[in-house]
Short mmCIF file of C-alpha atoms in Angstrom, two decimals:
data_model
loop_
_atom_site.label_atom_id
_atom_site.label_comp_id
_atom_site.label_asym_id
_atom_site.label_seq_id
_atom_site.Cartn_x
_atom_site.Cartn_y
_atom_site.Cartn_z
CA MET A 117 126.75 223.34 -25.70
CA LYS A 118 123.70 222.02 -25.03
CA ARG A 119 121.47 224.31 -26.54
CA THR A 120 123.32 224.65 -29.69
CA MET A 121 123.08 221.05 -30.11
CA MET A 122 119.64 220.99 -28.86
CA SER A 123 119.09 223.44 -32.04
CA LEU A 124 120.84 221.07 -34.71
CA ILE A 125 119.09 218.33 -33.59
CA GLY A 126 115.84 220.35 -34.31
CA VAL A 127 116.18 221.32 -38.08
CA ALA A 128 117.77 217.73 -38.39
CA VAL A 129 114.36 216.97 -37.80
CA ALA A 130 112.55 219.10 -39.61
CA LEU A 131 114.56 218.89 -43.25
CA ALA A 132 114.21 215.08 -42.55
CA ALA A 133 110.13 215.65 -41.65
CA VAL A 134 109.98 217.40 -45.14
CA THR A 135 112.13 215.20 -47.10
CA GLY A 136 109.34 212.30 -45.75
CA VAL A 137 106.53 214.98 -47.04
CA ALA A 138 108.47 215.33 -50.85
CA ALA A 139 108.76 211.44 -51.08
CA VAL A 140 104.48 211.31 -50.64
CA ALA A 141 103.19 214.50 -51.87
CA ALA A 142 105.63 215.83 -55.01
CA PRO A 143 103.23 217.07 -57.25
CA ASP A 144 104.07 214.93 -61.63
CA GLY A 145 105.94 218.52 -62.77
CA GLY A 146 103.35 219.14 -65.82
CA GLY A 147 106.31 218.48 -68.17
CA ARG A 148 108.09 221.24 -66.59
CA GLU A 149 112.19 219.83 -65.98
CA ALA A 150 112.78 217.66 -63.41
CA PRO A 151 114.66 219.66 -61.03
CA ARG A 152 118.37 217.94 -60.58
CA GLY A 153 118.60 215.01 -58.77
CA SER A 154 115.10 213.86 -58.83
CA SER A 155 113.29 210.99 -60.20
CA ARG A 156 110.93 210.10 -61.05
CA LEU A 157 108.63 207.27 -59.81
CA PRO A 158 105.04 205.44 -60.57
CA VAL A 159 101.97 206.09 -58.14
CA GLN A 160 101.16 203.81 -54.73
CA ARG A 161 97.45 205.27 -55.50
CA SER A 162 95.00 206.02 -57.69
CA ALA A 163 91.00 206.84 -57.54
CA LEU A 164 87.87 206.81 -60.85
CA LEU A 165 84.49 208.25 -59.97
CA CYS A 166 82.09 206.62 -62.86
CA PRO A 167 78.50 207.62 -63.36
CA ALA A 168 75.28 206.61 -62.66
CA PRO A 169 74.90 205.62 -66.71
CA THR A 170 71.32 205.72 -67.72
CA SER A 171 67.87 205.66 -66.62
CA SER A 172 67.34 204.31 -69.43
CA GLU A 173 64.77 200.89 -69.39
CA VAL A 174 66.74 199.90 -73.38
CA GLY A 175 70.46 200.79 -72.15
CA GLU A 176 73.07 198.26 -71.86
CA THR A 177 76.97 199.56 -70.31
CA ALA A 178 79.68 197.53 -70.03
CA TYR A 179 82.61 198.18 -67.80
CA THR A 180 86.69 198.09 -68.93
CA ALA A 181 89.17 198.49 -66.37
CA PHE A 182 92.58 198.13 -67.81
CA ALA A 183 95.52 198.95 -65.93
CA PRO A 184 99.38 199.27 -68.13
CA LYS A 185 101.26 196.18 -67.57
CA GLY A 186 105.48 197.04 -66.31
CA ALA A 187 104.39 200.32 -65.75
CA ALA A 188 104.17 200.13 -61.52
CA ALA A 189 107.70 198.35 -61.70
CA GLY A 190 109.55 199.23 -58.57
CA ALA A 191 106.10 200.26 -57.08
CA ASP A 192 107.38 198.60 -53.24
CA GLY A 193 106.72 194.94 -54.70
CA LYS A 194 102.85 194.95 -53.98
CA LYS A 195 100.42 193.65 -56.30
CA GLY A 196 97.56 195.80 -55.24
CA THR A 197 93.55 195.80 -55.77
CA ALA A 198 91.91 198.28 -58.75
CA GLU A 199 88.07 197.10 -58.32
CA LEU A 200 85.01 199.90 -58.21
CA ARG A 201 82.81 199.23 -55.36
CA PRO A 202 78.68 200.98 -56.03
CA ALA A 203 78.17 204.82 -54.82
CA GLY A 204 74.80 205.53 -52.99
CA THR A 205 72.53 207.31 -54.53
CA VAL A 206 70.43 210.98 -53.38
CA ARG A 207 66.29 210.55 -55.31
CA ASP A 208 63.39 212.49 -54.81
CA ALA A 209 64.82 215.71 -54.64
CA GLY A 210 62.24 217.56 -55.86
CA ASP A 211 63.18 219.72 -59.51
CA GLY A 212 64.21 216.73 -60.92
CA ALA A 213 67.66 217.69 -59.44
CA GLY A 214 67.71 214.51 -57.46
CA GLY A 215 66.64 211.87 -59.98
CA LYS A 216 66.12 212.05 -63.63
CA GLY A 217 62.24 211.29 -64.29
CA GLY A 218 61.78 214.89 -62.31
CA LYS A 219 59.94 217.96 -63.67
CA LYS A 220 61.47 221.00 -64.77
CA GLY A 221 62.28 223.17 -62.08
CA LYS A 222 63.07 226.35 -61.57
CA GLY A 223 66.13 227.55 -59.79
CA LYS A 224 65.44 225.23 -56.95
CA GLY A 225 66.71 222.10 -58.21
CA ALA A 226 69.96 221.83 -56.59
CA ALA A 227 69.37 223.01 -52.63
CA ASP A 228 66.64 220.72 -52.99
CA ALA A 229 69.29 217.90 -53.56
CA ALA A 230 70.57 219.07 -50.71
CA ALA A 231 68.16 217.96 -48.43
CA GLY A 232 67.06 214.58 -50.23
CA GLN A 233 66.96 211.47 -48.71
CA THR A 234 69.87 209.32 -49.34
CA VAL A 235 69.98 205.48 -49.97
CA ALA A 236 72.30 203.56 -50.00
CA PRO A 237 73.58 200.85 -52.77
CA ARG A 238 71.99 197.36 -52.99
CA ASP A 239 74.48 195.33 -53.89
CA THR A 240 78.35 196.37 -52.51
CA LYS A 241 79.85 193.97 -54.33
CA PRO A 242 83.91 195.17 -56.43
CA VAL A 243 82.96 195.54 -60.16
CA VAL A 244 85.55 195.19 -63.07
CA PRO A 245 88.49 193.78 -59.89
CA LEU A 246 91.78 193.50 -61.68
CA GLN A 247 93.47 189.88 -61.51
CA GLU A 248 97.06 191.07 -63.26
CA ALA A 249 98.23 194.30 -65.41
CA GLY A 250 97.65 193.93 -68.83
CA LYS A 251 94.39 192.27 -69.82
CA PRO A 252 91.08 194.35 -69.19
CA VAL A 253 88.03 193.16 -67.66
CA VAL A 254 84.96 193.55 -68.56
CA THR A 255 81.29 193.56 -67.20
CA THR A 256 77.91 194.56 -68.12
CA THR A 257 74.81 195.46 -66.99
CA ASP A 258 70.98 196.90 -68.51
CA LYS A 259 69.38 197.47 -65.26
CA PRO A 260 68.15 200.82 -65.21
CA ASP A 261 69.06 202.45 -62.09
CA ALA A 262 73.00 200.33 -61.95
CA PRO A 263 74.23 202.68 -59.40
CA ALA A 264 77.56 205.70 -60.12
CA LEU A 265 81.02 203.55 -59.56
CA VAL A 266 83.53 205.06 -56.54
CA GLY A 267 87.14 202.79 -56.53
CA SER A 268 90.63 203.06 -55.83
CA ALA A 269 93.28 201.17 -57.52
CA ASP A 270 97.14 200.07 -55.09
CA GLY A 271 100.52 198.54 -55.23
CA MET A 272 100.86 197.83 -59.12
CA PHE A 273 97.86 198.35 -60.36
CA ALA A 274 97.64 201.71 -59.39
CA PRO A 275 99.27 203.76 -62.16
CA GLY A 276 98.05 204.40 -65.07
CA TRP A 277 94.12 202.38 -64.23
CA THR A 278 91.74 203.34 -66.77
CA VAL A 279 88.10 202.66 -66.30
CA GLN A 280 86.26 203.16 -69.65
CA GLN A 281 81.93 203.51 -69.24
CA THR A 282 80.08 202.74 -72.09
CA THR A 283 76.40 203.39 -72.62
CA SER A 284 74.18 201.64 -75.86
CA VAL A 285 70.92 202.83 -75.73
CA ALA A 286 68.79 202.44 -78.33
CA ALA A 287 65.63 204.40 -78.57
CA GLY A 288 64.31 207.59 -76.77
CA ALA A 289 64.95 210.42 -75.64
CA GLY A 290 68.56 209.76 -74.64
CA ARG A 291 68.92 207.53 -77.47
CA GLY A 292 73.29 207.29 -78.60
CA LEU A 293 76.05 205.80 -77.84
CA LEU A 294 76.60 207.40 -74.72
CA GLY A 295 81.32 206.80 -73.58
CA LEU A 296 83.61 208.23 -70.41
CA SER A 297 86.51 207.48 -69.44
CA CYS A 298 85.75 207.61 -65.51
CA THR A 299 87.16 211.15 -63.71
CA THR A 300 89.59 211.34 -61.17
CA PRO A 301 88.31 213.77 -57.73
CA ASP A 302 89.37 216.86 -57.68
CA THR A 303 88.21 220.41 -56.02
CA THR A 304 87.75 222.07 -59.95
CA PHE A 305 85.93 221.37 -62.74
CA TRP A 306 85.47 223.40 -66.21
CA PHE A 307 82.53 222.01 -68.64
CA PRO A 308 81.74 224.44 -71.60
CA GLY A 309 79.30 223.95 -73.24
CA VAL A 310 76.23 223.02 -70.93
CA SER A 311 73.31 223.34 -71.96
CA THR A 312 70.06 224.56 -69.83
CA ALA A 313 67.56 225.43 -73.41
CA THR A 314 64.31 223.13 -73.87
CA ASP A 315 65.63 220.75 -75.82
CA ARG A 316 68.13 219.88 -74.27
CA GLN A 317 68.52 217.86 -70.39
CA ASP A 318 71.93 217.95 -69.23
CA TYR A 319 72.22 216.77 -65.90
CA VAL A 320 76.08 217.09 -63.72
CA HIS A 321 76.83 214.31 -61.73
CA LEU A 322 78.81 215.01 -58.55
CA THR A 323 80.41 211.71 -57.08
CA ASN A 324 81.73 212.52 -52.97
CA PRO A 325 84.87 209.52 -52.87
CA ASP A 326 85.96 209.83 -49.69
CA ALA A 327 84.49 209.55 -45.96
CA VAL A 328 83.63 213.21 -45.25
CA PRO A 329 80.77 215.13 -46.54
CA ALA A 330 81.34 217.47 -49.64
CA VAL A 331 79.43 221.04 -50.20
CA VAL A 332 79.91 221.86 -53.87
CA ASP A 333 79.21 225.63 -55.85
CA LEU A 334 77.86 225.11 -59.22
CA GLU A 335 78.71 228.72 -60.99
CA LEU A 336 76.66 229.08 -64.57
CA HIS A 337 78.36 231.31 -67.35
CA GLY A 338 76.74 233.06 -70.57
CA LYS A 339 76.76 234.98 -73.35
CA ASP A 340 76.85 237.75 -70.82
CA GLY A 341 78.15 236.89 -68.14
CA SER A 342 76.85 235.22 -65.17
CA LEU A 343 73.35 233.45 -65.12
CA ALA A 344 72.35 235.49 -60.76
CA GLY A 345 71.31 233.22 -58.71
CA SER A 346 71.73 231.05 -55.61
CA ALA A 347 70.39 227.63 -56.05
CA GLY A 348 74.28 225.82 -57.29
CA GLU A 349 75.46 226.96 -53.95
CA ASP A 350 76.12 225.10 -51.49
CA ILE A 351 75.13 221.39 -52.58
CA SER A 352 75.92 219.12 -50.67
CA VAL A 353 76.91 215.10 -51.36
CA PRO A 354 77.21 212.74 -48.52
CA PRO A 355 80.09 210.68 -48.37
CA HIS A 356 80.39 207.65 -51.41
CA THR A 357 76.77 209.08 -52.79
CA THR A 358 76.99 210.58 -55.98
CA VAL A 359 73.73 213.82 -57.15
CA PRO A 360 73.08 214.24 -59.96
CA VAL A 361 71.03 217.65 -60.18
CA LEU A 362 68.97 219.25 -63.61
CA LEU A 363 71.56 221.98 -64.94
CA SER A 364 68.30 224.00 -65.84
CA THR A 365 66.77 224.07 -62.53
CA LEU A 366 69.91 227.05 -61.75
CA THR A 367 68.03 229.68 -63.67
CA THR A 368 65.06 230.79 -64.83
CA LYS A 369 66.39 231.93 -68.16
CA PRO A 370 67.30 229.15 -70.79
CA THR A 371 69.90 229.51 -72.78
CA THR A 372 71.65 227.12 -75.74
CA ASN A 373 75.18 227.72 -75.22
CA ALA A 374 76.94 227.82 -71.29
CA SER A 375 79.22 227.04 -69.38
CA LEU A 376 79.02 225.02 -65.84
CA HIS A 377 82.33 226.02 -63.23
CA VAL A 378 81.74 223.27 -60.52
CA VAL A 379 84.03 224.38 -56.98
CA ALA A 380 84.21 221.68 -54.17
CA ARG A 381 84.51 224.25 -51.40
CA GLU A 382 84.64 221.44 -48.65
CA GLY A 383 86.31 218.17 -49.51
CA ARG A 384 86.49 216.97 -53.40
CA VAL A 385 84.15 215.11 -55.81
CA GLY A 386 84.26 213.61 -59.55
CA ALA A 387 82.07 215.58 -61.58
CA ALA A 388 80.50 215.12 -65.57
CA VAL A 389 78.25 216.40 -67.81
CA GLN A 390 74.77 213.61 -69.22
CA ALA A 391 74.12 215.51 -71.96
CA SER A 392 71.13 214.74 -73.38
CA ASP A 393 68.85 216.64 -76.98
CA GLY A 394 66.18 216.24 -78.11
CA LYS A 395 67.13 215.54 -81.90
CA LEU A 396 70.26 214.82 -81.61
CA GLY A 397 70.44 211.89 -78.84
CA SER A 398 73.12 211.80 -76.33
CA ASP A 399 77.00 211.57 -75.36
CA TRP A 400 79.45 212.18 -71.67
CA LEU A 401 80.77 215.86 -71.32
CA PRO A 402 83.31 214.82 -69.64
CA PRO A 403 85.01 217.87 -68.39
CA ALA A 404 87.93 220.42 -70.14
CA ALA A 405 91.16 221.13 -68.74
CA ASP A 406 93.19 223.48 -66.80
CA PRO A 407 92.12 227.35 -68.66
CA ALA A 408 95.13 226.75 -70.49
CA SER A 409 96.94 230.78 -73.13
CA SER A 410 95.93 228.42 -75.25
CA VAL A 411 94.12 224.45 -75.15
CA VAL A 412 94.27 222.30 -78.30
CA LEU A 413 90.51 219.87 -79.17
CA PRO A 414 91.92 216.41 -80.34
CA GLY A 415 89.85 214.16 -82.45
CA ILE A 416 86.96 215.88 -85.01
CA PRO A 417 86.07 212.60 -87.38
CA LYS A 418 86.07 213.33 -90.71
CA ASP A 419 82.72 213.12 -92.09
CA ALA A 420 81.07 215.30 -89.07
CA THR A 421 78.38 217.41 -90.17
CA SER A 422 78.57 220.39 -87.60
CA VAL A 423 81.00 221.44 -85.43
CA ARG A 424 79.94 223.80 -82.80
CA LEU A 425 82.76 225.41 -80.64
CA VAL A 426 81.81 227.15 -76.74
CA ALA A 427 84.81 229.14 -75.27
CA LEU A 428 85.20 231.15 -72.21
CA ALA A 429 87.89 233.54 -70.51
CA PRO A 430 87.07 232.68 -67.26
CA GLY A 431 90.04 235.06 -66.10
CA GLU A 432 89.95 238.73 -65.03
CA SER A 433 90.60 239.32 -68.89
CA ASP A 434 89.07 239.25 -72.12
CA ALA A 435 91.35 236.77 -74.79
CA ASP A 436 92.18 236.83 -77.72
CA LEU A 437 92.68 233.81 -79.55
CA LYS A 438 94.41 232.36 -83.23
CA VAL A 439 91.79 229.64 -84.56
CA GLN A 440 93.64 226.77 -86.58
CA LEU A 441 92.46 223.82 -87.46
CA ALA A 442 95.64 220.32 -87.43
CA THR A 443 94.76 218.33 -90.58
CA PRO A 444 97.26 215.62 -92.35
CA THR A 445 98.82 218.10 -94.74
CA GLY A 446 99.02 221.45 -92.05
CA LEU A 447 96.88 224.19 -89.64
CA ILE A 448 94.55 226.61 -91.32
CA THR A 449 92.58 228.63 -90.31
CA PRO A 450 88.85 227.77 -91.28
CA ALA A 451 86.51 230.30 -92.90
CA GLY A 452 85.89 233.99 -91.74
CA LEU A 453 86.76 232.78 -88.50
CA GLU A 454 90.56 234.21 -88.31
CA THR A 455 90.70 235.33 -85.20
CA LEU A 456 88.61 234.92 -81.64
CA HIS A 457 86.78 238.09 -79.43
CA LEU A 458 86.44 236.56 -75.54
CA LYS A 459 85.27 238.42 -72.89
CA SER A 460 86.55 238.55 -69.25
CA GLY A 461 84.00 235.68 -68.13
CA MET A 462 81.12 235.92 -71.42
CA THR A 463 80.96 231.95 -73.12
CA THR A 464 81.25 232.97 -76.95
CA ALA A 465 79.48 229.61 -79.35
CA VAL A 466 80.82 229.47 -83.16
CA ASP A 467 79.26 226.62 -85.67
CA LEU A 468 81.84 226.08 -87.49
CA LYS A 469 79.43 224.19 -89.82
CA ASP A 470 81.54 221.39 -91.66
CA LEU A 471 84.72 222.50 -90.48
CA THR A 472 86.29 219.26 -92.04
CA LYS A 473 84.94 219.33 -95.19
CA GLY A 474 86.03 215.42 -96.00
CA GLU A 475 89.83 215.16 -92.99
CA ALA A 476 90.03 214.33 -90.07
CA GLY A 477 91.38 217.08 -87.74
CA SER A 478 91.98 219.38 -84.98
CA LEU A 479 91.85 222.39 -83.36
CA VAL A 480 93.72 224.51 -82.52
CA LEU A 481 93.31 227.66 -79.84
CA THR A 482 96.48 229.76 -78.97
CA PRO A 483 97.53 233.65 -78.14
CA SER A 484 96.83 236.05 -81.32
CA ASP A 485 99.43 238.15 -78.71
CA ALA A 486 102.25 235.75 -77.96
CA ASP A 487 102.39 237.47 -75.21
CA SER A 488 98.87 237.04 -73.75
CA LYS A 489 98.64 234.71 -70.50
CA ALA A 490 95.18 234.99 -70.07
CA PRO A 491 93.26 231.77 -69.49
CA VAL A 492 90.69 230.34 -71.65
CA THR A 493 88.45 226.71 -71.39
CA ALA A 494 86.77 224.90 -74.70
CA ALA A 495 84.37 222.13 -76.36
CA LEU A 496 83.04 221.01 -78.80
CA ARG A 497 79.95 219.81 -80.00
CA VAL A 498 80.17 217.58 -83.29
CA THR A 499 77.30 216.26 -85.01
CA ARG A 500 77.93 213.74 -87.40
CA GLY A 501 74.80 212.13 -89.80
CA LYS A 502 71.66 214.09 -90.98
CA GLY A 503 68.24 214.33 -90.65
CA ALA A 504 66.40 213.17 -88.29
CA LYS A 505 69.36 210.04 -88.01
CA GLN A 506 72.06 212.76 -86.13
CA GLU A 507 74.50 211.84 -83.66
CA MET A 508 76.64 213.94 -81.24
CA ALA A 509 79.04 213.85 -79.15
CA PHE A 510 81.59 216.22 -77.06
CA ILE A 511 85.46 216.96 -77.30
CA PRO A 512 86.00 219.43 -74.73
CA ALA A 513 89.77 221.10 -74.56
CA THR A 514 92.91 218.45 -73.08
CA ARG A 515 95.87 218.34 -71.63
CA PRO A 516 98.76 216.83 -73.46
CA VAL A 517 100.02 213.43 -73.82
CA GLU A 518 103.39 214.19 -71.61
CA LYS A 519 104.53 209.95 -70.50
CA ARG A 520 101.28 207.78 -71.43
CA ALA A 521 97.54 207.95 -71.88
CA THR A 522 95.08 204.90 -72.37
CA ALA A 523 91.77 203.99 -73.74
CA ALA A 524 90.32 201.35 -72.75
CA ASP A 525 87.55 199.99 -74.95
CA ASN A 526 87.81 198.50 -78.42
CA ARG A 527 86.49 195.84 -80.47
CA ASP A 528 87.46 194.50 -83.11
CA ARG A 529 86.27 197.41 -85.03
CA GLY A 530 85.47 200.92 -84.69
CA SER A 531 87.53 202.68 -83.04
CA THR A 532 89.93 205.48 -84.33
CA LEU A 533 92.77 206.35 -83.35
CA SER A 534 93.77 210.61 -83.25
CA LEU A 535 96.78 211.91 -82.62
CA VAL A 536 97.82 215.92 -83.11
CA ALA A 537 101.04 217.41 -82.66
CA PRO A 538 100.56 220.62 -82.46
CA GLU A 539 103.79 222.73 -83.12
CA LYS A 540 104.90 223.93 -85.95
CA GLY A 541 108.93 222.33 -86.75
CA LYS A 542 108.30 219.91 -82.96
CA ASP A 543 107.51 216.52 -84.79
CA ALA A 544 105.91 214.29 -82.50
CA LYS A 545 106.98 210.01 -82.64
CA VAL A 546 104.38 207.73 -80.91
CA LYS A 547 104.36 203.62 -79.28
CA VAL A 548 100.58 202.66 -79.56
CA THR A 549 100.16 199.86 -78.01
CA ALA A 550 97.03 197.18 -77.98
CA SER A 551 96.82 195.48 -74.84
CA ALA A 552 95.98 191.65 -75.00
CA GLY A 553 92.09 190.69 -75.66
CA SER A 554 89.80 190.20 -71.73
CA GLY A 555 89.18 187.20 -73.57
CA GLY A 556 92.82 186.16 -75.20
CA GLY A 557 95.35 187.59 -77.91
CA THR A 558 98.35 188.54 -78.54
CA PRO A 559 99.66 192.86 -77.01
CA VAL A 560 101.31 194.27 -80.51
CA THR A 561 102.60 197.61 -80.64
CA LYS A 562 103.45 199.85 -83.03
CA THR A 563 105.12 203.75 -83.39
CA TYR A 564 103.94 206.66 -85.17
CA THR A 565 105.20 209.91 -86.54
CA VAL A 566 102.83 213.56 -86.17
CA LYS A 567 104.59 216.16 -88.29
CA GLY A 568 105.07 219.31 -86.61
CA GLY A 569 101.46 220.51 -87.29
CA SER A 570 99.13 217.75 -88.25
CA SER A 571 97.23 215.24 -87.15
CA LEU A 572 97.31 211.76 -87.77
CA ASP A 573 93.83 209.63 -87.35
CA VAL A 574 95.02 205.69 -87.82
CA GLU A 575 92.72 202.68 -87.59
CA PRO A 576 94.59 201.73 -84.49
CA LEU A 577 96.26 197.62 -84.86
CA ARG A 578 94.78 195.16 -82.65
CA PRO A 579 95.32 192.13 -80.32
CA GLN A 580 96.18 189.08 -82.16
CA GLY A 581 93.64 185.91 -81.88
CA LEU A 582 91.95 188.85 -79.81
CA LYS A 583 88.92 187.61 -78.01
CA GLY A 584 86.63 190.52 -76.57
CA ALA A 585 87.58 194.14 -75.93
CA TYR A 586 91.26 195.53 -75.86
CA ALA A 587 92.57 198.71 -74.73
CA LEU A 588 95.63 201.42 -76.28
CA THR A 589 97.79 202.82 -74.66
CA VAL A 590 99.31 206.06 -75.79
CA GLU A 591 103.28 206.23 -75.16
CA PRO A 592 105.73 209.92 -76.93
CA GLU A 593 109.20 208.67 -77.52
CA PRO A 594 111.99 210.80 -75.76
CA GLY A 595 112.81 214.16 -77.33
CA SER A 596 109.28 214.11 -79.20
CA GLY A 597 107.27 217.15 -79.37
CA PRO A 598 104.27 217.90 -77.80
CA VAL A 599 101.18 215.39 -78.36
CA TYR A 600 97.11 215.52 -78.12
CA ALA A 601 95.37 212.61 -78.12
CA ALA A 602 91.45 210.81 -78.46
CA ARG A 603 90.38 207.73 -79.66
CA MET A 604 86.90 207.70 -80.93
CA LEU A 605 84.09 204.43 -81.20
CA ALA A 606 81.38 204.10 -83.53
CA ARG A 607 79.21 202.23 -83.50
CA PRO A 608 76.75 202.51 -86.25
CA GLN A 609 72.67 202.16 -84.32
CA GLY A 610 70.07 201.11 -86.81
CA GLY A 611 71.22 203.11 -89.41
CA VAL A 612 72.07 206.16 -87.04
CA PRO A 613 75.65 206.51 -86.97
CA ALA A 614 75.76 206.58 -83.00
CA PHE A 615 79.90 207.86 -81.69
CA THR A 616 81.52 208.94 -79.05
CA VAL A 617 85.43 210.64 -78.53
CA GLN A 618 86.90 210.54 -75.33
CA PRO A 619 90.29 212.42 -74.98
CA LEU A 620 93.06 211.02 -73.98
CA PRO A 621 95.18 213.34 -71.50
CA ASP A 622 98.29 211.80 -69.68
CA ASP A 623 97.40 209.42 -66.97
CA ARG A 624 99.84 211.20 -64.24
CA GLY A 625 100.50 207.32 -63.23
CA SER A 626 103.92 208.62 -62.45
CA VAL A 627 104.79 211.97 -59.93
CA LEU A 628 108.84 213.46 -59.40
CA VAL A 629 110.21 212.94 -56.62
CA PRO A 630 112.79 215.80 -55.84
CA ALA A 631 116.51 214.74 -54.17
CA ALA A 632 116.62 216.35 -50.55
CA GLY A 633 119.10 215.63 -48.07
CA GLN A 634 119.97 217.73 -44.99
CA ASP A 635 121.92 220.84 -45.66
CA LEU A 636 123.49 221.54 -41.78
CA SER A 637 125.13 225.70 -43.23
CA VAL A 638 121.60 227.24 -42.32
CA LEU A 639 122.98 227.00 -39.31
CA THR A 640 126.32 229.81 -40.06
CA ASP A 641 126.58 233.01 -41.73
#
């Protein structure tokens, strides 16, 4: 009898422990049907990482932080905090890997980065700390040695906390408008569209948010497969520190169109690629969505003068894709590119030229064979302008907006919101809210309907009485068809149509927590 009672008590304790873990670590759900009895709750803590913005003496960076109002209703009543703090930097790493002023070495840079000197930040004051939800906070810097930032939010600020980093460089090799939504830490990232060619300088910035070191491998894939070399292995990223690595130091073979895979074997990092082109300016290439059999690349501007698609099938199988452009009137097939064949592990690049023909659109890649599950990843390099007055930006494959997405940095003019509903017959109804301004203003909301199989570009509403910057939140209505979003910022610089595009994936501000309870029937036969 005593043994039976002890067994019952042990099972009850084990079940209680499992219940506690589920409440803390339940996955987002990723668009899957919620288990019966589950509930969606706001996250209690989130983290963001912003890479060092620029080394230019003529650059200025604005950081805009925002948390949606009411997003954390029921977050244990905690007001919480949300702020970023300067990170340390690995410098003097040799061959350009540890600093942007170094030489373009051949094959040693990443290894040297691991052995470079770690320099602590000179200032540890918090950057863009939030005081209230629903109102952005903005700060600027023109320092050429502005550090990377590491931050976290908890309580009412954690769900949907977003920080936009926007840098304007007036002249020089890195001139242009560079925009990036600061990234969340993870263990793996894909960057189709990088380059190690002589006319490009691409740096991947690896930032460690944690108190333990991270160990990272960098893998490059070209048109013939893996670009051999061990220079990208075992890169140590110290705690609360950033390591920039020049990609041309990872290989002896210059490659114009490549794909970068970042893998953290120990710990976790944030990753983003800063690309600088001698003729086309510079911008950030954010990580693409996790490889999937179908991908959407939203937000190609209507006046794009050239569009280049770079894609990779990272799995063991080749992929055959149907290529379509979602336009305001429906899905069309680009002339001469009905299908695209991707060989496993090999990067494929296709110049789509002036794909949009004066109409904004979004690229949709789906399997030619509906039963194919081969995963793919992809990104676009988009160019506006002509001749010496060209500017480039990147659009990676993007996650759908399931509950909410946010674009933090919008001004009185210059923003374009792109929405695409890629599936025919599945219209998307989307509520868009312009928040209060950082210096004042009253929020406004408007609902848009995007017909299935089409895209919609709009100049978003502005808050009434706007002062300063404001945020846009995008929320699909219940029962809406799948929808993807991106936001373009256009801020001309002396005749150059400077611009940047930020994809707006779901902010994962809530998690599905399955109901759990004790079931002692497991003890009966």
